[in-house]
Tab-separated table of C-alpha atoms in Angstrom:
chain	number	residue	atom	x	y	z
A	1252	MET	CA	12.724	-13.941	-4.171
A	1253	LYS	CA	15.630	-12.074	-5.749
A	1254	VAL	CA	17.685	-9.938	-3.429
A	1255	LEU	CA	17.968	-7.126	-5.960
A	1256	PRO	CA	15.984	-5.683	-7.568
A	1257	PHE	CA	13.025	-5.975	-5.191
A	1258	LYS	CA	9.537	-5.668	-6.669
A	1259	ILE	CA	6.796	-3.996	-4.654
A	1260	PRO	CA	3.709	-6.162	-5.319
A	1261	LYS	CA	0.968	-4.031	-6.842
A	1262	PRO	CA	-1.779	-4.156	-9.465
A	1263	LYS	CA	-0.716	-2.970	-12.914
A	1264	ASN	CA	-2.498	0.392	-12.853
A	1265	GLU	CA	-2.047	1.211	-9.171
A	1266	ALA	CA	-0.230	4.530	-8.638
A	1267	LEU	CA	0.130	4.426	-4.852
A	1268	ILE	CA	0.649	1.458	-2.559
A	1269	TYR	CA	-0.045	1.489	1.167
A	1270	GLN	CA	1.525	-1.428	3.014
A	1271	GLU	CA	1.607	-2.564	6.634
A	1272	ASP	CA	4.444	-4.915	7.620
A	1273	GLN	CA	3.849	-6.731	10.890
A	1274	GLU	CA	6.530	-9.359	11.461
A	1275	ARG	CA	8.938	-10.580	14.098
A	1276	ILE	CA	11.696	-8.854	12.105
A	1277	PHE	CA	11.676	-6.604	9.054
A	1278	TYR	CA	12.779	-7.924	5.663
A	1279	GLY	CA	16.515	-8.369	6.186
A	1280	GLN	CA	17.955	-8.625	2.686
A	1281	LEU	CA	19.731	-5.769	0.938
A	1282	HIS	CA	17.275	-4.564	-1.697
A	1283	GLN	CA	16.220	-1.642	-3.830
A	1284	HIS	CA	13.005	-0.760	-5.648
A	1285	GLN	CA	12.062	1.937	-8.106
A	1286	GLU	CA	9.423	3.389	-5.798
A	1287	ILE	CA	10.084	6.109	-3.229
A	1288	GLN	CA	9.240	4.758	0.228
A	1289	ILE	CA	7.873	6.806	3.150
A	1290	SER	CA	7.667	4.709	6.322
A	1291	LEU	CA	6.480	5.114	9.894
A	1292	ILE	CA	8.037	2.730	12.413
A	1293	VAL	CA	5.082	1.808	14.607
A	1294	LYS	CA	6.951	-0.742	16.692
A	1295	GLY	CA	10.468	-2.147	16.824
A	1296	ALA	CA	14.056	-0.936	16.791
A	1297	GLY	CA	17.361	-1.838	15.214
A	1298	SER	CA	19.877	-0.776	12.601
A	1299	PHE	CA	19.595	-0.234	8.892
A	1300	VAL	CA	22.003	0.498	6.072
A	1301	VAL	CA	21.054	2.968	3.355
A	1302	ALA	CA	23.548	3.068	0.476
A	1303	ASP	CA	26.874	3.818	2.223
A	1304	THR	CA	25.715	4.614	5.760
A	1305	ILE	CA	24.511	2.701	8.814
A	1306	ASN	CA	21.701	4.260	10.845
A	1307	GLU	CA	19.539	3.407	13.838
A	1308	TYR	CA	15.751	3.232	13.775
A	1309	LYS	CA	13.241	3.101	16.607
A	1310	GLU	CA	9.547	3.407	17.326
A	1311	ASN	CA	7.915	6.567	15.914
A	1312	ASP	CA	10.718	7.224	13.417
A	1313	ILE	CA	9.636	8.488	9.998
A	1314	LEU	CA	11.945	7.498	7.149
A	1315	VAL	CA	12.108	8.379	3.458
A	1316	ILE	CA	14.016	6.037	1.143
A	1317	GLY	CA	14.537	7.207	-2.432
A	1318	GLY	CA	13.874	5.142	-5.517
A	1319	TYR	CA	16.582	2.560	-6.325
A	1320	LEU	CA	18.378	3.389	-3.056
A	1321	PRO	CA	19.816	0.107	-1.658
A	1322	HIS	CA	18.819	-0.550	1.958
A	1323	VAL	CA	18.571	-3.329	4.516
A	1324	PHE	CA	17.026	-3.504	8.003
A	1325	LYS	CA	18.400	-5.497	10.947
A	1326	SER	CA	15.792	-5.723	13.704
A	1327	ASP	CA	16.984	-5.812	17.323
A	1328	LEU	CA	15.006	-8.532	19.100
A	1329	ASN	CA	16.377	-7.377	22.459
A	1330	LYS	CA	14.309	-4.197	22.070
A	1331	SER	CA	11.061	-5.708	20.777
A	1332	ASP	CA	9.736	-9.127	19.818
A	1333	GLU	CA	7.594	-7.590	17.065
A	1334	SER	CA	8.254	-5.132	14.247
A	1335	ILE	CA	5.513	-3.016	12.648
A	1336	MET	CA	6.033	-0.538	9.828
A	1337	CYS	CA	3.497	1.377	7.724
A	1338	SER	CA	4.725	2.493	4.299
A	1339	LEU	CA	3.661	4.397	1.222
A	1340	PHE	CA	5.278	3.497	-2.111
A	1341	PHE	CA	5.028	5.697	-5.213
A	1342	ASN	CA	7.021	7.141	-8.121
A	1343	LYS	CA	7.532	10.777	-8.979
A	1344	SER	CA	5.606	10.000	-12.177
A	1345	SER	CA	2.836	7.962	-10.474
A	1346	PHE	CA	0.223	10.675	-11.067
A	1347	GLY	CA	1.487	11.778	-14.471
A	1348	LYS	CA	4.926	12.546	-15.818
A	1349	HIS	CA	4.662	16.290	-15.139
A	1350	PHE	CA	2.364	16.297	-12.095
A	1351	PHE	CA	5.045	17.286	-9.590
A	1352	GLU	CA	6.432	19.861	-12.048
A	1353	LEU	CA	3.246	21.931	-11.872
A	1354	THR	CA	3.590	25.383	-10.306
A	1355	ASP	CA	1.240	24.263	-7.534
A	1356	MET	CA	3.719	21.514	-6.625
A	1357	ALA	CA	6.839	23.706	-6.525
A	1358	GLY	CA	7.263	23.080	-2.793
A	1359	ALA	CA	7.618	19.345	-3.422
A	1360	LYS	CA	11.168	19.934	-4.672
A	1361	ASP	CA	12.164	20.188	-1.016
A	1362	PHE	CA	10.989	16.600	-0.687
A	1363	PHE	CA	12.192	14.935	-3.884
A	1364	THR	CA	15.736	16.317	-4.043
A	1365	PRO	CA	16.849	15.167	-0.548
A	1366	SER	CA	14.870	11.918	-0.881
A	1367	GLU	CA	17.488	10.716	-3.382
A	1368	TYR	CA	19.841	10.195	-0.410
A	1369	GLY	CA	17.111	9.093	1.970
A	1370	MET	CA	16.180	11.091	5.041
A	1371	LYS	CA	14.951	10.778	8.600
A	1372	VAL	CA	12.298	13.283	9.655
A	1373	LEU	CA	13.168	15.182	12.843
A	1374	SER	CA	10.255	17.612	13.248
A	1375	LYS	CA	6.484	17.699	12.566
A	1376	LYS	CA	6.438	13.989	13.440
A	1377	LYS	CA	3.156	14.088	15.363
A	1378	LYS	CA	1.374	15.736	12.428
A	1379	ILE	CA	2.816	13.228	9.950
A	1380	THR	CA	1.944	10.302	12.231
A	1381	LYS	CA	-1.670	11.509	12.394
A	1382	GLN	CA	-1.779	11.389	8.599
A	1383	PHE	CA	-0.440	7.819	8.602
A	1384	GLU	CA	-3.103	6.816	11.120
A	1385	LYS	CA	-5.830	7.779	8.621
A	1386	LEU	CA	-4.558	5.582	5.782
A	1387	ASN	CA	-5.915	2.237	6.917
A	1388	ASN	CA	-9.516	3.426	6.659
A	1389	GLN	CA	-9.212	5.546	3.531
A	1390	ASN	CA	-10.168	4.803	-0.068
A	1391	LYS	CA	-7.619	5.196	-2.867
A	1392	ILE	CA	-8.480	8.806	-3.669
A	1393	GLU	CA	-8.250	9.802	-0.017
A	1394	ARG	CA	-4.875	8.076	0.281
A	1395	ILE	CA	-3.471	10.145	-2.587
A	1396	ALA	CA	-4.612	13.306	-0.806
A	1397	THR	CA	-2.979	12.068	2.407
A	1398	LEU	CA	0.270	11.318	0.566
A	1399	LEU	CA	0.359	14.891	-0.752
A	1400	LYS	CA	-0.231	16.203	2.777
A	1401	ILE	CA	2.622	14.024	4.096
A	1402	ILE	CA	4.948	15.238	1.321
A	1403	SER	CA	4.018	18.831	2.182
A	1404	LEU	CA	4.718	18.274	5.890
A	1405	ILE	CA	8.065	16.561	5.235
A	1406	SER	CA	9.063	19.344	2.801
A	1407	ALA	CA	8.639	21.854	5.639
A	1408	ALA	CA	10.145	19.651	8.359
A	1409	LYS	CA	13.665	19.418	9.667
A	1410	THR	CA	15.329	16.280	8.277
A	1411	THR	CA	18.713	14.580	8.264
A	1412	PRO	CA	20.173	12.553	5.362
A	1413	LEU	CA	20.359	8.769	5.654
A	1414	SER	CA	23.321	8.458	3.278
A	1415	SER	CA	26.097	10.607	1.869
A	1416	PHE	CA	26.813	8.797	-1.384
A	1417	VAL	CA	24.578	7.067	-3.920
A	1418	TYR	CA	25.912	4.593	-6.469
A	1419	LYS	CA	24.059	5.766	-9.570
A	1420	LYS	CA	23.921	2.441	-11.386
A	1421	ASN	CA	21.345	-0.196	-10.523
A	1422	TYR	CA	22.669	-3.356	-8.912
A	1423	THR	CA	22.475	-6.624	-10.814
A	1424	ASP	CA	21.159	-9.675	-8.955
A	1425	ASP	CA	24.710	-11.002	-8.493
A	1426	GLU	CA	25.938	-7.655	-7.191
A	1427	GLY	CA	22.988	-7.446	-4.861
A	1428	LYS	CA	23.719	-10.837	-3.359
A	1429	ARG	CA	27.400	-10.015	-2.985
A	1430	MET	CA	26.804	-6.696	-1.224
A	1431	ASN	CA	24.073	-8.252	0.914
A	1432	ASP	CA	26.473	-10.964	2.087
A	1433	VAL	CA	29.120	-8.352	2.934
A	1434	PHE	CA	26.711	-6.040	4.792
A	1435	LYS	CA	25.055	-8.896	6.657
A	1436	TYR	CA	28.384	-10.369	7.771
A	1437	ALA	CA	29.665	-6.974	8.966
A	1438	MET	CA	26.460	-6.215	10.888
A	1439	GLU	CA	26.453	-9.614	12.585
A	1440	MET	CA	30.194	-10.033	13.254
A	1441	PHE	CA	31.286	-6.451	13.998
A	1442	HIS	CA	32.299	-7.451	17.544
A	1443	GLU	CA	34.909	-9.883	16.188
A	1444	PRO	CA	38.177	-9.137	14.345
A	1445	ILE	CA	37.467	-9.159	10.598
A	1446	THR	CA	40.360	-9.388	8.180
A	1447	LEU	CA	40.431	-8.198	4.581
A	1448	GLU	CA	40.989	-11.784	3.441
A	1449	GLU	CA	37.938	-12.905	5.370
A	1450	ILE	CA	35.525	-10.302	4.004
A	1451	ALA	CA	36.879	-10.580	0.458
A	1452	ASP	CA	36.210	-14.306	0.642
A	1453	LYS	CA	32.586	-13.573	1.615
A	1454	ALA	CA	32.315	-11.579	-1.600
A	1455	HIS	CA	34.071	-14.363	-3.587
A	1456	MET	CA	36.746	-11.909	-4.713
A	1457	ASN	CA	40.449	-11.383	-4.170
A	1458	LYS	CA	41.498	-8.621	-1.778
A	1459	ASN	CA	42.431	-5.963	-4.337
A	1460	SER	CA	39.324	-6.506	-6.442
A	1461	PHE	CA	37.095	-6.388	-3.383
A	1462	CYS	CA	38.630	-3.116	-2.141
A	1463	ARG	CA	38.028	-1.443	-5.501
A	1464	TYR	CA	34.529	-2.934	-5.782
A	1465	PHE	CA	33.382	-1.826	-2.322
A	1466	LYS	CA	34.900	1.665	-2.584
A	1467	LYS	CA	33.257	2.286	-5.970
A	1468	ARG	CA	29.807	1.384	-4.616
A	1469	THR	CA	29.976	3.090	-1.214
A	1470	ASN	CA	32.635	5.807	-1.642
A	1471	LYS	CA	34.431	4.464	1.448
A	1472	THR	CA	36.637	1.533	2.356
A	1473	PHE	CA	35.170	-1.560	3.951
A	1474	PHE	CA	37.003	-0.832	7.198
A	1475	GLN	CA	35.618	2.722	7.320
A	1476	PHE	CA	32.164	1.149	6.986
A	1477	LEU	CA	32.957	-1.450	9.659
A	1478	ILE	CA	34.120	1.220	12.121
A	1479	GLU	CA	30.854	3.101	11.593
A	1480	ILE	CA	28.896	-0.078	12.391
A	1481	ARG	CA	30.944	-0.559	15.554
A	1482	ILE	CA	30.449	3.042	16.672
A	1483	GLU	CA	26.666	2.892	16.093
A	1484	ASN	CA	26.482	-0.266	18.194
A	1485	ALA	CA	28.598	1.410	20.867
A	1486	CYS	CA	26.082	4.271	20.947
A	1487	LYS	CA	23.263	1.784	21.491
A	1488	LEU	CA	25.145	0.149	24.377
A	1489	ILE	CA	25.808	3.536	25.978
A	1490	TYR	CA	22.146	4.473	25.659
A	1491	ASN	CA	20.793	1.134	26.900
A	1492	ASP	CA	23.088	0.821	29.921
A	1493	PRO	CA	24.398	4.105	31.398
A	1494	ASP	CA	26.534	2.236	33.930
A	1495	LEU	CA	28.378	-0.019	31.462
A	1496	PRO	CA	32.132	0.771	31.578
A	1497	ILE	CA	33.511	2.410	28.442
A	1498	SER	CA	36.283	-0.201	28.350
A	1499	HIS	CA	33.656	-2.959	28.240
A	1500	ILE	CA	31.769	-1.212	25.426
A	1501	SER	CA	34.999	-0.861	23.466
A	1502	GLU	CA	35.696	-4.576	23.787
A	1503	GLN	CA	32.125	-5.616	22.942
A	1504	CYS	CA	32.186	-3.546	19.761
A	1505	GLY	CA	35.362	-5.067	18.369
A	1506	PHE	CA	37.969	-2.410	19.143
A	1507	GLY	CA	41.445	-3.670	19.994
A	1508	THR	CA	42.278	-0.855	22.397
A	1509	ILE	CA	40.233	1.723	24.269
A	1510	ALA	CA	42.509	4.467	22.898
A	1511	ASN	CA	41.572	3.524	19.341
A	1512	PHE	CA	37.902	3.328	20.341
A	1513	ASN	CA	37.972	6.829	21.860
A	1514	ARG	CA	39.763	8.245	18.819
A	1515	LYS	CA	37.399	6.702	16.247
A	1516	PHE	CA	34.320	7.567	18.290
A	1517	LYS	CA	35.328	11.233	18.415
A	1518	GLU	CA	36.130	11.277	14.679
A	1519	ILE	CA	32.599	10.104	13.867
A	1520	LYS	CA	30.481	11.607	16.653
A	1521	GLY	CA	32.518	14.719	17.430
A	1522	VAL	CA	32.752	13.853	21.140
A	1523	THR	CA	34.347	11.115	23.223
A	1524	PRO	CA	32.213	8.172	24.449
A	1525	THR	CA	32.179	9.669	27.953
A	1526	GLU	CA	31.049	13.063	26.645
A	1527	TYR	CA	28.402	11.343	24.501
A	1528	ARG	CA	27.065	9.576	27.585
A	1529	LEU	CA	26.904	12.832	29.536
A	1530	GLN	CA	25.008	14.510	26.694
A	1531	ARG	CA	22.450	11.699	26.502
A	1532	PHE	CA	21.774	11.505	30.236
A	1533	SER	CA	22.379	15.050	31.470
């Protein structure tokens, strides 16, 4: 199976695909597909990268991933030994080129425009989950009606973007493999020192070429991306163990000094690690 592009298996004339993934871990290769993806995390937790940004996911999260938006999941087996996700896949033109341009569908713009960057749904989750729960027993016509209801609910819900920058060109297979290797290495080895020479070698490039290549595709340097991975993992440690010393978290997440950890944490989260802990458990 090619890393990029990723093909959603479907019959030739099928406009909407409903899929249930029930695995030990979710598909862990960087990939993109032309279909928009709306997913409910039924079980499992972990991290995932969408375009230029690392995010966390957990049970009951509802995620929207835009068409051709590169993404990769990394399941956390310490949280759950099983991962279950229900997803709808469709194109904006699935029901006719101008279907979503009809006056009756004007409200859908509040779904499609932010979906280009991906989004996590923050409100109306119970109502959307109830719609997902119907899908398994519905026929194809009923599923289209349910999709429209879900789009309507998400359009009116509070959401947060999953990425801040989208590389507008589609990845080639070689580019997909290269970026997958870089992302996978960073997500697995964040707790260790990683040099520019080391990560450039993973991409089979020299240092200068790699820096330009990564910045063009993510709008940030590799080390900015690496720090974000480290901070997200620090947040998980703080949440999972309220009594773990901040100095220990700093060390486990690959920071050389606690001063640097505190500074970078505040730059990204707006508060210090100690303040973040107080907010989560107050």
